[in-house]
């Protein structure tokens, strides 16, 4: 390559770099700017809390805006206003989450901004008790509200101590995802598995704990009602047999007495006929 060709190549490369930088600068200047209300933690003062987004600058007018929570659109929140609001009335733990305001444009990609509403976890759904037969599978679960999503742990109250569940026996399986956890106990043992189980949800703001009572019955448990009826029948039969045995000798004594009375009556009639 000649010196002139090298110079031309360097000049072309430099022009390309400068052009890319200028294009990036123009693009960043044309990106929409959105101001939002502050992140907050529940509970809040007052009976409501309003989330706000304001489209402060944009290259083109927005078509519409809407709100999303945890990746899903909130119904009836679409509007054409540059300033959009979403009101939480009496916010509770299930209102906590990851909110996003989204603006759409005709000639450019959508723009969005996020607001986090945080809350300590609160377990709202769980089985208070579970009754199973030995050898079956027990499924214990807990559900919570709050954000960020909690870390879940399971413990069993054993001999006055809460012991964390482990899978050394190969029979315990824990499945946890976001605000839900599940404990599966395989091949239930009537001696080892009954008792109090605790699910615990913990995040940076606090924790929540609930108890589930597991009862394990013998495989013969379904037969107890039938055995009870059978026992009642046997007792009734024994009572009838004993009663009949005690009644029979009395009937034998009454028989001869009646026979002698009848014979005496016949003899009396016969003597009267002879006399006549």
GROMACS .gro file of C-alpha atoms in nm:
model
  276
    1UNK     CA    1   0.000   0.000   0.000
    2UNK     CA    2   0.142   0.341  -0.097
    3UNK     CA    3   0.170   0.626   0.154
    4UNK     CA    4  -0.119   0.803  -0.018
    5UNK     CA    5  -0.343   0.501   0.016
    6UNK     CA    6  -0.251   0.465   0.382
    7UNK     CA    7  -0.343   0.827   0.448
    8UNK     CA    8  -0.677   0.788   0.275
    9UNK     CA    9  -0.755   0.477   0.478
   10UNK     CA   10  -0.671   0.652   0.806
   11UNK     CA   11  -0.884   0.952   0.706
   12UNK     CA   12  -1.182   0.725   0.625
   13UNK     CA   13  -1.150   0.543   0.955
   14UNK     CA   14  -1.135   0.872   1.146
   15UNK     CA   15  -1.441   1.007   0.969
   16UNK     CA   16  -1.631   0.688   1.053
   17UNK     CA   17  -1.546   0.715   1.422
   18UNK     CA   18  -1.644   1.081   1.440
   19UNK     CA   19  -1.970   1.005   1.261
   20UNK     CA   20  -2.057   0.724   1.503
   21UNK     CA   21  -1.987   0.948   1.803
   22UNK     CA   22  -2.200   1.227   1.660
   23UNK     CA   23  -2.482   0.983   1.585
   24UNK     CA   24  -2.466   0.844   1.941
   25UNK     CA   25  -2.472   1.196   2.083
   26UNK     CA   26  -2.773   1.294   1.874
   27UNK     CA   27  -2.948   0.969   1.965
   28UNK     CA   28  -2.893   1.021   2.338
   29UNK     CA   29  -3.026   1.376   2.311
   30UNK     CA   30  -3.338   1.244   2.137
   31UNK     CA   31  -3.407   0.975   2.404
   32UNK     CA   32  -3.715   1.056   2.616
   33UNK     CA   33  -3.658   1.177   2.971
   34UNK     CA   34  -3.898   1.062   3.243
   35UNK     CA   35  -3.913   1.190   3.600
   36UNK     CA   36  -4.076   0.968   3.863
   37UNK     CA   37  -4.189   0.975   4.222
   38UNK     CA   38  -3.952   0.831   4.483
   39UNK     CA   39  -3.922   0.466   4.575
   40UNK     CA   40  -4.100   0.398   4.903
   41UNK     CA   41  -4.150   0.134   5.171
   42UNK     CA   42  -4.483   0.023   5.314
   43UNK     CA   43  -4.658   0.109   5.533
   44UNK     CA   44  -4.692   0.475   5.432
   45UNK     CA   45  -4.855   0.765   5.609
   46UNK     CA   46  -5.215   0.831   5.513
   47UNK     CA   47  -5.475   0.616   5.341
   48UNK     CA   48  -5.321   0.623   4.993
   49UNK     CA   49  -5.000   0.661   4.794
   50UNK     CA   50  -4.976   0.793   4.436
   51UNK     CA   51  -4.713   0.681   4.187
   52UNK     CA   52  -4.624   0.947   3.931
   53UNK     CA   53  -4.438   0.963   3.599
   54UNK     CA   54  -4.382   1.276   3.392
   55UNK     CA   55  -4.245   1.272   3.037
   56UNK     CA   56  -4.027   1.582   3.058
   57UNK     CA   57  -3.861   1.569   2.715
   58UNK     CA   58  -3.907   1.369   2.398
   59UNK     CA   59  -3.826   1.385   2.027
   60UNK     CA   60  -4.187   1.304   1.929
   61UNK     CA   61  -4.525   1.324   2.096
   62UNK     CA   62  -4.633   1.013   2.287
   63UNK     CA   63  -4.924   0.804   2.163
   64UNK     CA   64  -5.025   0.678   2.507
   65UNK     CA   65  -4.893   0.563   2.843
   66UNK     CA   66  -4.984   0.280   3.080
   67UNK     CA   67  -4.870   0.115   3.405
   68UNK     CA   68  -4.731  -0.231   3.473
   69UNK     CA   69  -4.671  -0.424   3.797
   70UNK     CA   70  -4.418  -0.708   3.817
   71UNK     CA   71  -4.411  -0.735   3.436
   72UNK     CA   72  -4.790  -0.740   3.381
   73UNK     CA   73  -5.000  -0.452   3.254
   74UNK     CA   74  -5.242  -0.300   3.505
   75UNK     CA   75  -5.590  -0.281   3.346
   76UNK     CA   76  -5.756   0.054   3.279
   77UNK     CA   77  -5.439   0.262   3.315
   78UNK     CA   78  -5.390   0.367   2.951
   79UNK     CA   79  -5.395   0.742   2.887
   80UNK     CA   80  -5.259   0.995   2.638
   81UNK     CA   81  -5.126   1.234   2.905
   82UNK     CA   82  -4.757   1.311   2.943
   83UNK     CA   83  -4.806   1.313   3.320
   84UNK     CA   84  -4.952   0.981   3.439
   85UNK     CA   85  -5.044   0.863   3.788
   86UNK     CA   86  -5.142   0.538   3.959
   87UNK     CA   87  -5.304   0.554   4.301
   88UNK     CA   88  -5.267   0.286   4.570
   89UNK     CA   89  -5.565   0.303   4.807
   90UNK     CA   90  -5.487   0.178   5.158
   91UNK     CA   91  -5.169   0.005   5.035
   92UNK     CA   92  -5.086  -0.328   5.196
   93UNK     CA   93  -4.821  -0.594   5.151
   94UNK     CA   94  -4.977  -0.732   4.831
   95UNK     CA   95  -4.943  -0.384   4.673
   96UNK     CA   96  -4.565  -0.400   4.707
   97UNK     CA   97  -4.373  -0.474   4.390
   98UNK     CA   98  -4.195  -0.341   4.086
   99UNK     CA   99  -4.400  -0.076   3.902
  100UNK     CA  100  -4.325   0.062   3.557
  101UNK     CA  101  -4.476   0.348   3.359
  102UNK     CA  102  -4.450   0.294   2.983
  103UNK     CA  103  -4.478   0.556   2.704
  104UNK     CA  104  -4.533   0.454   2.342
  105UNK     CA  105  -4.447   0.662   2.035
  106UNK     CA  106  -4.543   0.640   1.670
  107UNK     CA  107  -4.194   0.674   1.521
  108UNK     CA  108  -3.966   0.556   1.804
  109UNK     CA  109  -3.937   0.269   2.055
  110UNK     CA  110  -4.127   0.277   2.387
  111UNK     CA  111  -3.971   0.444   2.690
  112UNK     CA  112  -4.021   0.348   3.053
  113UNK     CA  113  -3.925   0.422   3.412
  114UNK     CA  114  -3.954   0.208   3.726
  115UNK     CA  115  -4.064   0.270   4.084
  116UNK     CA  116  -4.011   0.016   4.363
  117UNK     CA  117  -4.265  -0.022   4.644
  118UNK     CA  118  -4.105  -0.236   4.916
  119UNK     CA  119  -4.260  -0.421   5.208
  120UNK     CA  120  -4.166  -0.679   5.468
  121UNK     CA  121  -4.300  -1.028   5.385
  122UNK     CA  122  -4.629  -1.145   5.529
  123UNK     CA  123  -4.741  -1.508   5.493
  124UNK     CA  124  -5.108  -1.503   5.395
  125UNK     CA  125  -5.170  -1.858   5.270
  126UNK     CA  126  -5.066  -2.192   5.418
  127UNK     CA  127  -5.205  -2.526   5.528
  128UNK     CA  128  -5.274  -2.514   5.901
  129UNK     CA  129  -5.273  -2.895   5.921
  130UNK     CA  130  -5.225  -3.198   5.701
  131UNK     CA  131  -5.346  -3.555   5.763
  132UNK     CA  132  -5.181  -3.840   5.573
  133UNK     CA  133  -5.127  -4.215   5.601
  134UNK     CA  134  -4.782  -4.366   5.643
  135UNK     CA  135  -4.608  -4.429   5.312
  136UNK     CA  136  -4.792  -4.145   5.137
  137UNK     CA  137  -4.654  -3.806   5.022
  138UNK     CA  138  -4.723  -3.490   5.224
  139UNK     CA  139  -4.718  -3.151   5.046
  140UNK     CA  140  -4.691  -2.847   5.274
  141UNK     CA  141  -4.691  -2.497   5.123
  142UNK     CA  142  -4.681  -2.128   5.216
  143UNK     CA  143  -4.755  -1.810   5.018
  144UNK     CA  144  -4.656  -1.455   5.108
  145UNK     CA  145  -4.691  -1.095   4.997
  146UNK     CA  146  -4.421  -0.829   5.009
  147UNK     CA  147  -4.125  -0.711   4.801
  148UNK     CA  148  -3.840  -0.789   4.744
  149UNK     CA  149  -3.922  -1.158   4.718
  150UNK     CA  150  -3.818  -1.339   5.037
  151UNK     CA  151  -3.569  -1.613   5.105
  152UNK     CA  152  -3.757  -1.922   5.229
  153UNK     CA  153  -3.654  -2.172   5.496
  154UNK     CA  154  -3.834  -2.473   5.647
  155UNK     CA  155  -3.786  -2.596   6.004
  156UNK     CA  156  -3.934  -2.871   6.223
  157UNK     CA  157  -4.001  -2.828   6.594
  158UNK     CA  158  -3.831  -3.133   6.742
  159UNK     CA  159  -3.765  -3.191   7.114
  160UNK     CA  160  -3.804  -2.823   7.195
  161UNK     CA  161  -3.569  -2.709   6.915
  162UNK     CA  162  -3.646  -2.572   6.568
  163UNK     CA  163  -3.427  -2.776   6.334
  164UNK     CA  164  -3.380  -2.670   5.973
  165UNK     CA  165  -3.502  -2.928   5.722
  166UNK     CA  166  -3.225  -3.109   5.536
  167UNK     CA  167  -3.241  -3.388   5.281
  168UNK     CA  168  -2.999  -3.635   5.435
  169UNK     CA  169  -3.269  -3.903   5.423
  170UNK     CA  170  -3.351  -3.831   5.059
  171UNK     CA  171  -3.721  -3.787   5.142
  172UNK     CA  172  -3.746  -3.405   5.174
  173UNK     CA  173  -3.767  -3.172   4.873
  174UNK     CA  174  -3.811  -2.793   4.890
  175UNK     CA  175  -3.927  -2.590   4.590
  176UNK     CA  176  -3.931  -2.211   4.636
  177UNK     CA  177  -4.004  -1.940   4.380
  178UNK     CA  178  -4.072  -1.572   4.448
  179UNK     CA  179  -4.355  -1.554   4.706
  180UNK     CA  180  -4.428  -1.928   4.716
  181UNK     CA  181  -4.260  -2.228   4.877
  182UNK     CA  182  -4.343  -2.597   4.895
  183UNK     CA  183  -4.211  -2.881   5.111
  184UNK     CA  184  -4.260  -3.237   4.982
  185UNK     CA  185  -4.209  -3.526   5.226
  186UNK     CA  186  -4.190  -3.864   5.053
  187UNK     CA  187  -4.273  -4.206   5.201
  188UNK     CA  188  -4.408  -4.076   5.531
  189UNK     CA  189  -4.280  -4.243   5.847
  190UNK     CA  190  -4.533  -4.264   6.132
  191UNK     CA  191  -4.257  -4.244   6.395
  192UNK     CA  192  -4.032  -3.974   6.246
  193UNK     CA  193  -4.243  -3.731   6.045
  194UNK     CA  194  -4.546  -3.618   6.252
  195UNK     CA  195  -4.510  -3.281   6.424
  196UNK     CA  196  -4.494  -2.904   6.377
  197UNK     CA  197  -4.335  -2.766   6.060
  198UNK     CA  198  -4.255  -2.395   6.020
  199UNK     CA  199  -4.212  -2.198   5.697
  200UNK     CA  200  -4.019  -1.870   5.726
  201UNK     CA  201  -4.004  -1.583   5.473
  202UNK     CA  202  -3.729  -1.320   5.517
  203UNK     CA  203  -3.619  -1.017   5.316
  204UNK     CA  204  -3.421  -0.702   5.398
  205UNK     CA  205  -3.720  -0.545   5.573
  206UNK     CA  206  -3.834  -0.825   5.803
  207UNK     CA  207  -3.959  -1.182   5.829
  208UNK     CA  208  -4.276  -1.385   5.876
  209UNK     CA  209  -4.324  -1.736   6.019
  210UNK     CA  210  -4.617  -1.978   6.020
  211UNK     CA  211  -4.673  -2.329   6.162
  212UNK     CA  212  -4.825  -2.634   5.990
  213UNK     CA  213  -4.921  -2.945   6.190
  214UNK     CA  214  -4.856  -3.277   6.015
  215UNK     CA  215  -5.038  -3.591   6.135
  216UNK     CA  216  -4.941  -3.935   6.006
  217UNK     CA  217  -5.186  -4.222   6.057
  218UNK     CA  218  -5.135  -4.597   6.040
  219UNK     CA  219  -5.234  -4.777   5.723
  220UNK     CA  220  -5.492  -4.963   5.936
  221UNK     CA  221  -5.666  -4.639   6.024
  222UNK     CA  222  -5.932  -4.672   5.750
  223UNK     CA  223  -6.024  -5.015   5.894
  224UNK     CA  224  -6.096  -4.891   6.247
  225UNK     CA  225  -6.463  -4.799   6.177
  226UNK     CA  226  -6.524  -5.141   6.020
  227UNK     CA  227  -6.353  -5.317   6.310
  228UNK     CA  228  -6.565  -5.115   6.553
  229UNK     CA  229  -6.889  -5.228   6.384
  230UNK     CA  230  -6.765  -5.588   6.378
  231UNK     CA  231  -6.684  -5.572   6.750
  232UNK     CA  232  -7.034  -5.443   6.827
  233UNK     CA  233  -7.189  -5.730   6.630
  234UNK     CA  234  -6.977  -5.989   6.817
  235UNK     CA  235  -7.074  -5.840   7.156
  236UNK     CA  236  -7.443  -5.847   7.060
  237UNK     CA  237  -7.421  -6.212   6.951
  238UNK     CA  238  -7.249  -6.307   7.279
  239UNK     CA  239  -7.521  -6.133   7.481
  240UNK     CA  240  -7.795  -6.318   7.291
  241UNK     CA  241  -7.625  -6.658   7.336
  242UNK     CA  242  -7.575  -6.604   7.710
  243UNK     CA  243  -7.934  -6.493   7.749
  244UNK     CA  244  -8.067  -6.801   7.567
  245UNK     CA  245  -7.852  -7.035   7.776
  246UNK     CA  246  -7.983  -6.886   8.100
  247UNK     CA  247  -8.343  -6.900   7.982
  248UNK     CA  248  -8.345  -7.270   7.868
  249UNK     CA  249  -8.338  -7.449   8.213
  250UNK     CA  250  -8.642  -7.248   8.328
  251UNK     CA  251  -8.836  -7.361   8.022
  252UNK     CA  252  -8.752  -7.728   8.104
  253UNK     CA  253  -8.887  -7.690   8.458
  254UNK     CA  254  -9.212  -7.538   8.340
  255UNK     CA  255  -9.273  -7.828   8.096
  256UNK     CA  256  -9.322  -8.123   8.341
  257UNK     CA  257  -9.542  -7.917   8.573
  258UNK     CA  258  -9.784  -7.845   8.293
  259UNK     CA  259  -9.784  -8.214   8.192
  260UNK     CA  260  -9.871  -8.341   8.546
  261UNK     CA  261 -10.158  -8.096   8.577
  262UNK     CA  262 -10.304  -8.216   8.250
  263UNK     CA  263 -10.277  -8.584   8.355
  264UNK     CA  264 -10.446  -8.516   8.691
  265UNK     CA  265 -10.732  -8.346   8.512
  266UNK     CA  266 -10.778  -8.647   8.282
  267UNK     CA  267 -10.774  -8.892   8.581
  268UNK     CA  268 -11.043  -8.692   8.759
  269UNK     CA  269 -11.273  -8.706   8.458
  270UNK     CA  270 -11.219  -9.079   8.424
  271UNK     CA  271 -11.323  -9.149   8.791
  272UNK     CA  272 -11.636  -8.940   8.752
  273UNK     CA  273 -11.738  -9.150   8.449
  274UNK     CA  274 -11.682  -9.476   8.641
  275UNK     CA  275 -11.892  -9.358   8.934
  276UNK     CA  276 -12.178  -9.273   8.703
   0.00000   0.00000   0.00000
